[in-house]
Amino acid sequence: QVPPAGTMCGILAVLGVGDVSLAKRSRIIELSRRLRHRGPDWSGIHSFEDCYLAHQRLAIVDPTSGDQPLYNEDKTVVVTVNGEIYNHEELKAKLKHHKFQTGSDCEVIAHLYEEYGEEFVDMLDGMFSFVLLDTRDKSFIAARDAIGICPLYMGWGLDGSVWFSSEMKALSDDCERFISFPPGHLYSSKTGGLRRWYNPPWFSESIPSAPYDPLLIRESFEKAVIKRLMTDVPFGVLLSGGLDSSLVASVVSRHLAETKVARQWGNKLHTFCIGLKGSPDLKAAKEVADYLGTVHHELHFTVQEGIDALEEVIYHIETYDVTTIRASTPMFLMSRKIKSLGVKMVLSGEGSDEIFGGYLYFHKAPNKKELHEETCRKIKALHLYDCLRANKATSAWGLEARVPFLDKNFINVAMDLDPECKMIRRDLGRMEKWVLRNAFDDEKKPYLPKHILYRQKEQFSDGVGYSWIDGLKDHANAHVSDSMMTNASFVYPENTPTTKEAYYYRTVFEKFYPKNAARLTVPGGPSVACSTAKAVEWDAAWSKLLDPSGRAALGVHDAAYEEEKAPASVDPVLENAFHPPAHGESTLVKSAVPAAAV
């Protein structure tokens, strides 16, 4: 049996080019090279008349034969894909009379299109962005996965061309206008518009009512993790010692022995954590790694190393959102070190806080309706924050991140729950994410020690060490003067930065991406502790205290900003809401989500 050939890659497609010349072709190859970090293993370009599909490949599955672009049997359908299709075996079984040229899991896309036309996208289970060209009638489609785990941008050239790119950097110079391609959508040249192919029950935000079934939650999460072990290269788990990444590591270590990858690379699981020396995450992660018996790699960075990397981070991540940059920097540094050890794929814990209402500000959710609507808004915005960070910070070094919490089926199960069980209820002894913690609370074969299973959350940007954020603020203060802040609303009328830190990131971003369209791909709006703008209304005190860090949800985190503890801003009920066993729940690469609205 040929192994699947998943690839995390960089794609660039330019369709309907005005001048078909060698110069144009070499320009497209040159722009495609801006994505080479995403796929250092091989590159390819396919041109048909005035259409070009370029690809930079990172080979994760079937490294020897899955080079792209991929085709159908007679090469009339060409597709360039960034992603992993986990159910490609089942899909191939439905396509019995089709001949497959490679072992690539992504090749099914070309054949599914032949068989089912444009409506096949919802059959795919995985993370992907792709562009498909049908040379028979020169029509094309482009699509992005349900949640937007894989990045995709769409742009328009003055010559009437349409562009698609994994990252903004490959099309921002040559397109008059461009947008972040919306997740769960499909663009069809036949209809000339975007339409949503992903339409799960939770999307309407009406209140679900399924009773809480801990075993269903556990089994669907385990399935989500196991299917992501489809790989032909060495891999590991990003482990912050927080609940979410610890559960990923625990489930992988349980099932590793029965996978094909264990036969290839051995059945010792490698785990990775980064932090400043002595940070909450390093301590927590080591404890979990020792418990699970993994080969644990503890990576350190200094505040200065983080600051020195900021410009490069902003170039790669393509945002000026404060929380995203704070959390992307350690992840970017860690990814480089992980790649240097020969690891090409990692599993990560993003998405759980959005699905289960895990951010500390959820303590203030007034009722289950508001809580449910906020979780829906958070999932819909993930592509602007955590997914963007997890994908681009790792891809910067040719590392692929997979996120089991954002499995299509797992989200359906978790979002179908009556949100009453996600409410934080002190009287019932329920802390945030109790539904998830309880589902993995197995007395006979414990997944994790109790005090880790019930540990309070730490945001990733805080968990790597509290002095990291303080160092960033000092650095920004040295670069941004008071008079610059006074005039900020004139210099940056859209999404005006309100702090020196935000102003500094914005100037760096504008240097790389000066066009108006670029700044519009980044969301803005008031936020506290990663809430969406709507949830800021939950507590009157928050409107005065807009800091995106988790510690800002005053009186909720034990390490809440000490100096802020004026009686007016502390809710005594929350202050004593629970007595967590230890500090620190940052799901590695997960928790620093947005301070921003959908």
Coordinates of C-alpha atoms in Angstrom, one line a residue, residues 71-494:
Y71 CA -3.7 15.9 -11.9
N72 CA -6.5 13.6 -12.9
E73 CA -5.8 10.7 -15.4
D74 CA -5.7 12.8 -18.6
K75 CA -4.2 15.9 -16.9
T76 CA -7.2 18.1 -17.9
V77 CA -7.8 18.9 -14.2
V78 CA -4.8 20.4 -12.3
V79 CA -4.8 21.1 -8.6
T80 CA -2.4 22.7 -6.2
V81 CA -3.0 22.0 -2.6
N82 CA -1.7 23.0 0.8
G83 CA -3.0 20.5 3.4
E84 CA -3.8 17.1 4.7
I85 CA -6.9 15.0 3.8
Y86 CA -7.3 12.5 6.6
N87 CA -10.1 10.5 5.0
H88 CA -8.4 10.0 1.6
E89 CA -8.6 6.2 1.9
E90 CA -12.4 6.2 2.3
L91 CA -12.7 8.7 -0.5
K92 CA -10.5 6.7 -2.9
A93 CA -12.8 3.7 -2.2
K94 CA -15.7 5.7 -3.7
L95 CA -13.6 6.4 -6.8
K96 CA -12.9 2.8 -7.9
H97 CA -12.8 3.5 -11.6
H98 CA -10.3 6.3 -11.2
K99 CA -6.5 5.7 -11.6
F100 CA -4.3 7.3 -9.0
Q101 CA -0.8 8.4 -10.1
T102 CA 0.7 9.2 -6.7
G103 CA 0.3 8.1 -3.1
S104 CA -0.7 11.7 -2.2
D105 CA -3.7 12.1 0.0
C106 CA -4.4 15.3 -1.9
E107 CA -4.7 13.7 -5.3
V108 CA -8.3 12.7 -4.4
I109 CA -9.3 16.3 -4.9
A110 CA -8.8 16.2 -8.7
H111 CA -10.8 12.9 -9.0
L112 CA -13.6 14.0 -6.6
Y113 CA -14.1 17.1 -8.8
E114 CA -14.4 14.9 -11.9
E115 CA -16.9 12.7 -10.2
Y116 CA -19.0 15.2 -8.2
G117 CA -18.3 18.6 -9.6
E118 CA -17.9 21.7 -7.4
E119 CA -20.0 20.2 -4.5
F120 CA -17.4 17.7 -3.3
V121 CA -15.6 20.0 -0.8
D122 CA -17.7 19.0 2.2
M123 CA -16.7 15.4 1.7
L124 CA -13.1 16.3 2.7
D125 CA -12.0 15.7 6.3
G126 CA -8.8 17.6 6.9
M127 CA -7.1 20.9 6.7
F128 CA -6.6 22.4 3.3
S129 CA -6.6 25.3 0.9
F130 CA -6.5 24.5 -2.8
V131 CA -6.9 25.9 -6.3
L132 CA -8.2 23.6 -9.0
L133 CA -8.1 24.4 -12.7
D134 CA -10.3 22.6 -15.2
T135 CA -8.5 23.1 -18.5
R136 CA -11.5 21.8 -20.6
D137 CA -13.5 25.0 -20.1
K138 CA -10.8 27.1 -18.3
S139 CA -12.9 27.3 -15.2
F140 CA -11.4 27.2 -11.7
I141 CA -12.4 26.8 -8.1
A142 CA -10.6 27.7 -4.9
A143 CA -11.6 26.5 -1.4
R144 CA -10.4 26.7 2.2
D145 CA -11.0 24.3 5.1
A146 CA -14.0 24.7 7.5
I147 CA -12.2 26.6 10.3
G148 CA -9.3 28.2 8.3
I149 CA -6.4 26.2 9.7
C150 CA -4.6 26.6 6.4
P151 CA -4.1 30.2 5.3
L152 CA -5.4 31.5 2.0
Y153 CA -5.5 34.9 0.4
M154 CA -7.3 36.0 -2.7
G155 CA -6.4 39.0 -4.8
W156 CA -7.2 40.9 -8.1
G157 CA -4.7 42.3 -10.5
L158 CA -5.3 45.4 -12.7
D159 CA -5.0 43.2 -15.8
G160 CA -8.2 41.3 -14.8
S161 CA -6.2 38.4 -13.2
V162 CA -7.4 36.5 -10.1
W163 CA -4.8 35.5 -7.6
F164 CA -4.7 32.9 -4.7
S165 CA -1.8 32.5 -2.3
S166 CA -1.1 30.7 1.0
E167 CA 0.4 33.9 2.4
M168 CA -0.1 37.6 1.7
K169 CA 3.5 38.2 0.9
A170 CA 3.3 36.5 -2.5
L171 CA 0.5 38.6 -3.9
S172 CA 0.5 41.9 -1.9
D173 CA 2.9 43.7 -4.4
D174 CA 1.1 42.6 -7.6
C175 CA -2.6 42.9 -6.7
E176 CA -4.6 46.0 -6.6
R177 CA -6.9 44.6 -3.9
F178 CA -6.7 41.4 -1.8
I179 CA -8.6 39.8 1.1
S180 CA -8.2 36.9 3.5
F181 CA -10.1 34.1 1.9
P182 CA -13.0 33.3 4.3
P183 CA -12.8 29.8 5.9
G184 CA -15.4 27.2 4.9
H185 CA -16.0 28.9 1.6
L186 CA -15.5 28.1 -2.1
Y187 CA -14.8 30.5 -5.0
S188 CA -16.1 29.4 -8.4
S189 CA -15.1 31.3 -11.6
K190 CA -18.3 30.0 -13.1
T191 CA -20.5 31.9 -10.7
G192 CA -17.9 34.6 -10.1
G193 CA -18.5 34.6 -6.3
L194 CA -17.8 33.1 -2.9
R195 CA -20.2 30.7 -1.3
R196 CA -20.1 28.9 2.0
W197 CA -19.8 25.2 1.7
Y198 CA -19.4 24.6 5.4
N199 CA -22.8 24.7 7.1
P200 CA -22.8 22.9 10.4
P201 CA -25.7 23.1 12.9
W202 CA -23.8 25.4 15.3
F203 CA -23.2 28.0 12.6
S204 CA -26.6 29.7 13.1
E205 CA -25.7 30.1 16.8
S206 CA -29.1 28.8 17.9
I207 CA -28.9 27.0 21.3
P208 CA -28.2 23.2 21.1
S209 CA -29.6 20.7 23.6
A210 CA -27.7 17.4 23.4
P211 CA -27.0 16.0 26.9
Y212 CA -23.5 15.9 28.2
D213 CA -21.9 12.5 27.4
P214 CA -18.3 12.4 28.7
L215 CA -17.4 9.2 26.8
L216 CA -18.6 10.6 23.5
I217 CA -16.4 13.7 24.0
R218 CA -13.5 11.4 24.9
E219 CA -13.9 9.0 22.0
S220 CA -14.4 11.7 19.4
F221 CA -11.3 13.6 20.6
E222 CA -9.2 10.4 20.6
K223 CA -10.3 9.7 17.1
A224 CA -9.3 13.2 16.1
V225 CA -5.9 12.8 17.5
I226 CA -5.3 9.3 16.0
K227 CA -6.2 10.3 12.5
R228 CA -3.6 13.1 12.7
L229 CA -0.8 10.5 13.2
M230 CA -0.9 9.9 9.4
T231 CA 2.7 10.8 8.6
D232 CA 5.9 9.4 7.1
V233 CA 8.2 11.7 8.9
P234 CA 9.3 12.2 12.5
F235 CA 6.8 14.2 14.6
G236 CA 6.2 15.5 18.1
V237 CA 3.7 17.3 20.3
L238 CA 3.9 20.9 21.5
L239 CA 3.4 20.7 25.2
S240 CA 2.9 23.7 27.5
G241 CA 1.8 21.7 30.5
G242 CA -1.7 23.2 30.2
L243 CA -4.8 21.1 29.9
D244 CA -5.2 21.1 26.1
S245 CA -1.7 20.3 25.0
S246 CA -1.3 17.8 27.9
L247 CA -4.4 15.9 26.7
V248 CA -3.1 15.8 23.1
A249 CA 0.2 14.4 24.4
S250 CA -1.5 11.9 26.6
V251 CA -3.7 10.5 23.9
V252 CA -0.8 10.3 21.4
S253 CA 1.4 8.5 23.9
R254 CA -1.4 5.9 24.5
H255 CA -1.9 5.1 20.8
L256 CA 1.5 5.7 19.3
A257 CA 2.5 2.0 19.5
E258 CA -0.3 0.9 17.1
T259 CA 0.5 3.4 14.3
K260 CA 2.6 3.0 11.2
V261 CA 4.8 5.9 12.1
A262 CA 5.9 4.1 15.3
R263 CA 7.3 1.2 13.1
Q264 CA 9.1 3.8 11.0
W265 CA 10.5 6.1 13.7
G266 CA 10.2 4.3 17.0
N267 CA 7.5 4.5 19.6
K268 CA 9.0 7.1 21.9
L269 CA 7.0 10.3 21.8
H270 CA 8.9 13.6 21.6
T271 CA 7.4 16.7 23.3
F272 CA 8.6 20.3 23.1
C273 CA 8.1 23.3 25.3
I274 CA 9.5 26.8 25.2
G275 CA 9.8 29.5 27.8
L276 CA 12.0 32.0 29.6
K277 CA 14.1 30.2 32.3
G278 CA 11.9 29.5 35.3
S279 CA 8.6 30.2 33.5
P280 CA 5.2 28.6 34.5
D281 CA 5.0 26.5 31.3
L282 CA 8.4 24.9 31.5
K283 CA 7.7 23.6 35.0
A284 CA 4.2 22.4 34.1
A285 CA 5.3 20.7 30.9
K286 CA 8.2 18.9 32.5
E287 CA 5.8 17.4 35.0
V288 CA 3.4 16.2 32.3
A289 CA 6.3 14.8 30.2
D290 CA 7.7 12.9 33.2
Y291 CA 4.3 11.5 33.9
L292 CA 3.8 10.3 30.3
G293 CA 7.4 9.2 29.9
T294 CA 8.0 11.2 26.7
V295 CA 11.4 12.4 25.3
H296 CA 11.0 16.0 26.4
H297 CA 12.9 18.9 24.9
E298 CA 12.9 22.0 27.0
L299 CA 13.8 25.1 24.9
H300 CA 14.7 28.4 26.4
F301 CA 14.7 31.9 25.0
T302 CA 15.6 35.3 26.4
V303 CA 13.5 38.4 26.2
Q304 CA 16.2 40.0 23.9
E305 CA 16.1 37.0 21.5
G306 CA 12.3 37.4 21.3
I307 CA 12.6 41.2 20.6
D308 CA 15.3 40.6 18.0
A309 CA 13.0 38.2 16.1
L310 CA 9.9 40.6 16.2
E311 CA 10.3 42.0 12.7
E312 CA 10.8 38.6 11.1
V313 CA 7.8 37.3 13.1
I314 CA 5.5 40.1 11.9
Y315 CA 6.7 39.5 8.3
H316 CA 5.8 35.8 8.6
I317 CA 2.6 36.0 10.6
E318 CA 1.2 39.0 8.6
T319 CA -0.7 40.6 11.4
Y320 CA -0.4 43.5 13.8
D321 CA -2.7 42.0 16.4
V322 CA -1.0 42.3 19.8
T323 CA -1.8 39.0 21.4
T324 CA -1.1 37.1 18.3
I325 CA 2.4 38.6 18.0
R326 CA 3.1 38.1 21.7
A327 CA 2.4 34.4 21.4
S328 CA 3.8 33.9 17.9
T329 CA 7.3 35.0 18.8
P330 CA 8.1 32.1 21.2
M331 CA 6.4 29.7 18.8
F332 CA 8.5 31.0 15.9
L333 CA 11.7 30.5 17.9
M334 CA 10.6 27.1 19.1
S335 CA 9.7 26.0 15.6
R336 CA 13.2 26.7 14.3
K337 CA 14.7 24.6 17.1
I338 CA 12.3 21.8 16.5
K339 CA 13.0 21.7 12.8
S340 CA 16.7 21.6 13.5
L341 CA 16.2 18.4 15.3
G342 CA 14.8 16.8 12.2
V343 CA 11.1 16.9 13.2
K344 CA 8.7 18.0 10.4
M345 CA 5.3 17.8 12.0
V346 CA 3.8 18.7 15.4
L347 CA 0.5 18.3 17.1
S348 CA -0.8 21.3 19.0
G349 CA -3.7 22.2 21.3
E350 CA -5.4 25.2 19.6
G351 CA -9.1 25.6 19.5
S352 CA -10.2 24.1 22.8
D353 CA -10.7 27.4 24.6
E354 CA -12.9 28.6 21.8
I355 CA -15.0 25.5 21.8
F356 CA -15.4 25.0 25.5
G357 CA -15.3 28.6 26.7
G358 CA -12.0 28.2 28.4
Y359 CA -10.8 31.8 28.6
L360 CA -11.0 33.2 32.0
Y361 CA -13.4 35.9 31.0
F362 CA -16.0 33.2 30.4
H363 CA -16.6 33.4 34.2
K364 CA -18.6 36.5 33.5
A365 CA -20.9 34.9 30.9
P366 CA -24.3 36.0 32.1
N367 CA -26.2 32.9 30.8
K368 CA -25.8 29.9 28.5
K369 CA -27.1 31.7 25.5
E370 CA -24.5 34.4 25.7
L371 CA -21.8 31.8 26.4
H372 CA -22.8 29.7 23.4
E373 CA -22.9 32.7 21.0
E374 CA -19.5 33.8 22.2
T375 CA -18.0 30.3 21.6
C376 CA -19.5 30.4 18.1
R377 CA -18.0 33.8 17.4
K378 CA -14.6 32.7 18.7
I379 CA -14.5 29.6 16.5
K380 CA -15.5 31.7 13.5
A381 CA -12.7 34.1 14.2
L382 CA -10.0 31.5 14.9
H383 CA -8.6 31.9 11.4
L384 CA -7.6 35.4 12.2
Y385 CA -5.8 34.5 15.4
D386 CA -4.7 31.1 16.7
C387 CA -4.9 29.3 13.4
L388 CA -3.0 32.0 11.7
R389 CA -0.3 31.9 14.5
A390 CA -0.1 28.1 14.7
N391 CA 0.2 27.7 11.0
K392 CA 2.5 30.6 10.0
A393 CA 4.8 30.6 13.0
T394 CA 5.6 26.9 12.3
S395 CA 5.5 27.1 8.5
A396 CA 8.1 29.9 8.7
W397 CA 10.6 27.0 9.4
G398 CA 9.0 24.4 7.2
L399 CA 7.2 22.7 10.2
E400 CA 3.6 21.6 10.0
A401 CA 1.2 22.0 12.9
R402 CA -1.9 19.8 13.2
V403 CA -4.7 20.7 15.5
P404 CA -7.0 17.9 16.7
F405 CA -9.4 20.1 18.7
L406 CA -10.4 21.6 15.3
D407 CA -11.4 18.3 13.8
K408 CA -14.7 18.8 11.9
N409 CA -16.4 15.9 13.7
F410 CA -15.1 16.8 17.2
I411 CA -16.4 20.4 16.8
N412 CA -19.8 19.1 15.8
V413 CA -19.9 16.9 18.9
A414 CA -18.7 19.6 21.3
M415 CA -20.9 22.4 19.8
D416 CA -24.0 20.2 19.9
L417 CA -23.8 20.1 23.7
D418 CA -26.3 22.0 25.8
P419 CA -24.1 25.0 26.7
E420 CA -25.4 24.8 30.3
C421 CA -22.7 22.2 30.9
K422 CA -20.0 24.7 29.7
M423 CA -21.1 27.4 32.2
I424 CA -18.6 27.9 35.0
R425 CA -20.5 27.0 38.2
R426 CA -18.7 27.4 41.5
D427 CA -21.7 26.0 43.4
L428 CA -21.3 22.7 41.4
G429 CA -17.5 22.7 41.6
R430 CA -17.2 23.4 37.9
M431 CA -14.2 25.4 36.7
E432 CA -13.7 26.5 33.1
K433 CA -13.6 23.6 30.5
W434 CA -15.1 21.2 33.1
V435 CA -16.8 19.2 30.4
L436 CA -13.4 18.4 28.8
R437 CA -11.6 17.8 32.1
N438 CA -14.3 15.5 33.4
A439 CA -14.3 13.5 30.1
F440 CA -10.7 12.5 30.6
D441 CA -11.0 12.0 34.4
D442 CA -10.5 8.2 34.3
E443 CA -9.8 6.6 37.7
K444 CA -8.7 3.2 36.4
K445 CA -6.4 4.4 33.6
P446 CA -5.7 8.1 34.3
Y447 CA -4.8 10.2 31.3
L448 CA -3.2 12.8 33.5
P449 CA -2.6 13.4 37.3
K450 CA -5.7 15.1 38.9
H451 CA -3.9 18.4 39.7
I452 CA -2.9 18.8 36.1
L453 CA -6.3 17.8 34.8
Y454 CA -7.8 20.6 37.0
R455 CA -5.1 23.2 36.6
Q456 CA -6.1 26.8 35.8
K457 CA -5.5 28.2 32.4
E458 CA -2.5 30.4 31.6
Q459 CA -2.3 32.2 28.3
F460 CA 0.5 31.1 26.1
S461 CA 2.0 34.6 25.9
D462 CA 1.9 34.7 29.7
G463 CA 2.9 31.1 30.3
V464 CA 6.3 31.4 28.6
G465 CA 7.2 33.8 31.4
Y466 CA 5.5 36.9 32.8
S467 CA 8.5 39.1 32.0
W468 CA 8.2 38.5 28.3
I469 CA 5.2 40.8 27.9
D470 CA 6.8 43.4 30.2
G471 CA 9.9 43.3 28.0
L472 CA 7.8 43.9 24.9
K473 CA 6.1 46.9 26.5
D474 CA 9.5 48.4 27.5
H475 CA 10.9 47.8 24.0
A476 CA 7.8 49.6 22.4
N477 CA 8.0 52.5 24.9
A478 CA 11.6 53.1 23.8
H479 CA 10.5 53.2 20.1
V480 CA 7.2 55.1 20.3
S481 CA 7.0 58.6 21.6
D482 CA 4.0 60.3 23.3
S483 CA 3.6 62.6 20.4
M484 CA 3.4 59.6 18.0
M485 CA 0.6 58.3 20.1
T486 CA -1.2 61.7 20.1
N487 CA -1.3 61.6 16.4
A488 CA -2.0 57.9 16.0
S489 CA -5.6 58.4 14.8
F490 CA -4.3 60.6 11.9
V491 CA -1.5 58.3 10.9
Y492 CA -3.6 55.1 11.2
P493 CA -7.2 56.1 10.9
E494 CA -8.3 52.4 10.5

